[in-house]
Amino acid sequence: MFLRVVPWVLFAIYVVVLGSVENARAGDEIVVYSARNEHLIKPLFDAYTAETGIEIKYITDKAGPLLQRLKAEGADTPADLFIAVDAGNLWQAAEEGLLSTVDSTLLNVNVPAHLRDPDDRWFGLSVRARTIVYNPTKVRPADLSSYEALAEDQWVGRVCLRTSKKEYNQSLVAMMIADLGEAATEKVVRGWIKNLATDVFTSDTTMMESIAAGQCDVGIGNTYYFGRIMLDNPKTPLALFWPNQKDRGVHVNISGAGIARYAKHPEEAQRFLEWLSSIKAQNLFADGNLEYPVNPSVEPHPIVASWGDFKESMINVSQAGELQSDAVRLMDRAGYA
Ligand code: FE
């Protein structure tokens, strides 16, 4: 009798215990690996938890180490969602089979087609415009026209650039290759290097500070760094220029996300990703870093809106990944450190 009862008791305990573990796993948490800074994403996690009760666990690091970690963990990874701050990194994650395909009408409506993976493995959540920054005491807007024109002789000794090691510049050059072809792009990059006023910078901020200080007159940077500097000191002699308005438009990149291939909570992760692209979350996502919402129904922060409207490049940002290694080799050949 005893021997016949015990297995049933054990089975009942097994069902109860495992059942509750399954429930907790199914509904109560999402695990995020994020290359977007903690101070920018934590408010979104908190807002989502407040709204849904779902806890969000996360680690933040640079995209490279996070991708290495995802790869090493394989099917055992706890990660549900990967967040990056550059289209090239998202493309890389998808290329290495680390992301799964997401079939979502909401994401397709909320995220314009050129700002998401053509194969639905990652989606832009904010837009980062990389544009021309100049010192208005030394340059007239009429002197400016395109990224390409910064290679012309009138800019000898007047250009500042951030290092080619930064993925933002690799993506910029990759997107130029997509539009102009490799030979024309190389000519432009060689021209930029010929025109440099000084060594390349390790950050957009120090580059822009050098432009303001008069070490050089013009450079290329992300608008949110400009925004931070101007918030700190509105009298800083810096201004934005929107290049290439008669052709492909301003180079844009994205901060975005994809669902990990071996996610343990793929449905919860998808609902969270959809929520991030929604009207109610988009300002919280973009405004904290003075970026542009990806959802066309959402207005940017008033400070960002004050920089004016511009035409952006409509080339799919996946090209930043496809052509990234070509871009890196090209910049190397051109002597861009
Ligand atoms: Fe940045």
PDB file of N, CA, C and O and ligand atoms in Angstrom, residues 37 85 128 130 162 166 168 204 222 224-225 228 289 291, ligand 1:
ATOM      1  N   ASN A  37      22.491  52.679 -22.128  1.00  0.00           N
ATOM      2  CA  ASN A  37      22.867  52.965 -20.741  1.00  0.00           C
ATOM      3  C   ASN A  37      21.729  52.751 -19.759  1.00  0.00           C
ATOM      4  O   ASN A  37      20.573  53.027 -20.059  1.00  0.00           O
ATOM      5  N   VAL A  85      22.570  50.161 -29.507  1.00  0.00           N
ATOM      6  CA  VAL A  85      22.470  51.579 -29.848  1.00  0.00           C
ATOM      7  C   VAL A  85      23.027  51.871 -31.245  1.00  0.00           C
ATOM      8  O   VAL A  85      23.407  52.995 -31.543  1.00  0.00           O
ATOM      9  N   ARG A 128      18.656  58.253 -34.152  1.00  0.00           N
ATOM     10  CA  ARG A 128      19.787  59.092 -33.797  1.00  0.00           C
ATOM     11  C   ARG A 128      20.335  59.685 -35.084  1.00  0.00           C
ATOM     12  O   ARG A 128      20.836  58.970 -35.946  1.00  0.00           O
ATOM     13  N   ARG A 130      22.950  61.659 -37.245  1.00  0.00           N
ATOM     14  CA  ARG A 130      24.385  62.014 -37.217  1.00  0.00           C
ATOM     15  C   ARG A 130      24.594  63.067 -38.294  1.00  0.00           C
ATOM     16  O   ARG A 130      24.560  62.761 -39.496  1.00  0.00           O
ATOM     17  N   ARG A 162      35.430  62.306 -35.019  1.00  0.00           N
ATOM     18  CA  ARG A 162      35.612  61.266 -34.008  1.00  0.00           C
ATOM     19  C   ARG A 162      36.294  60.063 -34.684  1.00  0.00           C
ATOM     20  O   ARG A 162      36.203  59.882 -35.904  1.00  0.00           O
ATOM     21  N   LYS A 166      34.723  54.029 -33.720  1.00  0.00           N
ATOM     22  CA  LYS A 166      33.369  54.103 -33.173  1.00  0.00           C
ATOM     23  C   LYS A 166      32.368  53.609 -34.210  1.00  0.00           C
ATOM     24  O   LYS A 166      32.412  54.022 -35.368  1.00  0.00           O
ATOM     25  N   TYR A 168      29.401  54.373 -34.744  1.00  0.00           N
ATOM     26  CA  TYR A 168      28.586  55.419 -35.372  1.00  0.00           C
ATOM     27  C   TYR A 168      29.204  55.855 -36.709  1.00  0.00           C
ATOM     28  O   TYR A 168      28.489  56.091 -37.679  1.00  0.00           O
ATOM     29  N   ASP A 204      32.183  62.155 -29.299  1.00  0.00           N
ATOM     30  CA  ASP A 204      31.511  63.264 -29.996  1.00  0.00           C
ATOM     31  C   ASP A 204      31.582  64.538 -29.159  1.00  0.00           C
ATOM     32  O   ASP A 204      31.719  65.648 -29.694  1.00  0.00           O
ATOM     33  N   ASN A 222      26.448  63.098 -33.435  1.00  0.00           N
ATOM     34  CA  ASN A 222      25.047  62.806 -33.126  1.00  0.00           C
ATOM     35  C   ASN A 222      24.413  64.001 -32.422  1.00  0.00           C
ATOM     36  O   ASN A 222      25.012  64.604 -31.535  1.00  0.00           O
ATOM     37  N   TYR A 224      22.192  64.332 -30.152  1.00  0.00           N
ATOM     38  CA  TYR A 224      21.936  64.366 -28.707  1.00  0.00           C
ATOM     39  C   TYR A 224      23.142  64.837 -27.907  1.00  0.00           C
ATOM     40  O   TYR A 224      22.985  65.409 -26.835  1.00  0.00           O
ATOM     41  N   TYR A 225      24.362  64.637 -28.446  1.00  0.00           N
ATOM     42  CA  TYR A 225      25.546  65.184 -27.765  1.00  0.00           C
ATOM     43  C   TYR A 225      25.530  66.711 -27.853  1.00  0.00           C
ATOM     44  O   TYR A 225      25.845  67.402 -26.890  1.00  0.00           O
ATOM     45  N   ARG A 228      23.072  67.942 -25.278  1.00  0.00           N
ATOM     46  CA  ARG A 228      23.602  67.952 -23.903  1.00  0.00           C
ATOM     47  C   ARG A 228      24.481  69.169 -23.665  1.00  0.00           C
ATOM     48  O   ARG A 228      24.378  69.840 -22.644  1.00  0.00           O
ATOM     49  N   ASN A 289      17.356  60.911 -23.790  1.00  0.00           N
ATOM     50  CA  ASN A 289      18.637  61.131 -24.449  1.00  0.00           C
ATOM     51  C   ASN A 289      18.523  62.142 -25.587  1.00  0.00           C
ATOM     52  O   ASN A 289      19.406  62.222 -26.441  1.00  0.00           O
ATOM     53  N   GLU A 291      16.794  62.066 -28.227  1.00  0.00           N
ATOM     54  CA  GLU A 291      16.755  61.426 -29.540  1.00  0.00           C
ATOM     55  C   GLU A 291      15.369  61.623 -30.161  1.00  0.00           C
ATOM     56  O   GLU A 291      14.479  62.191 -29.525  1.00  0.00           O
TER      57      GLU A 291
HETATM   58 FE    FE B   1      26.197  57.798 -28.107  1.00  0.00          FE
END
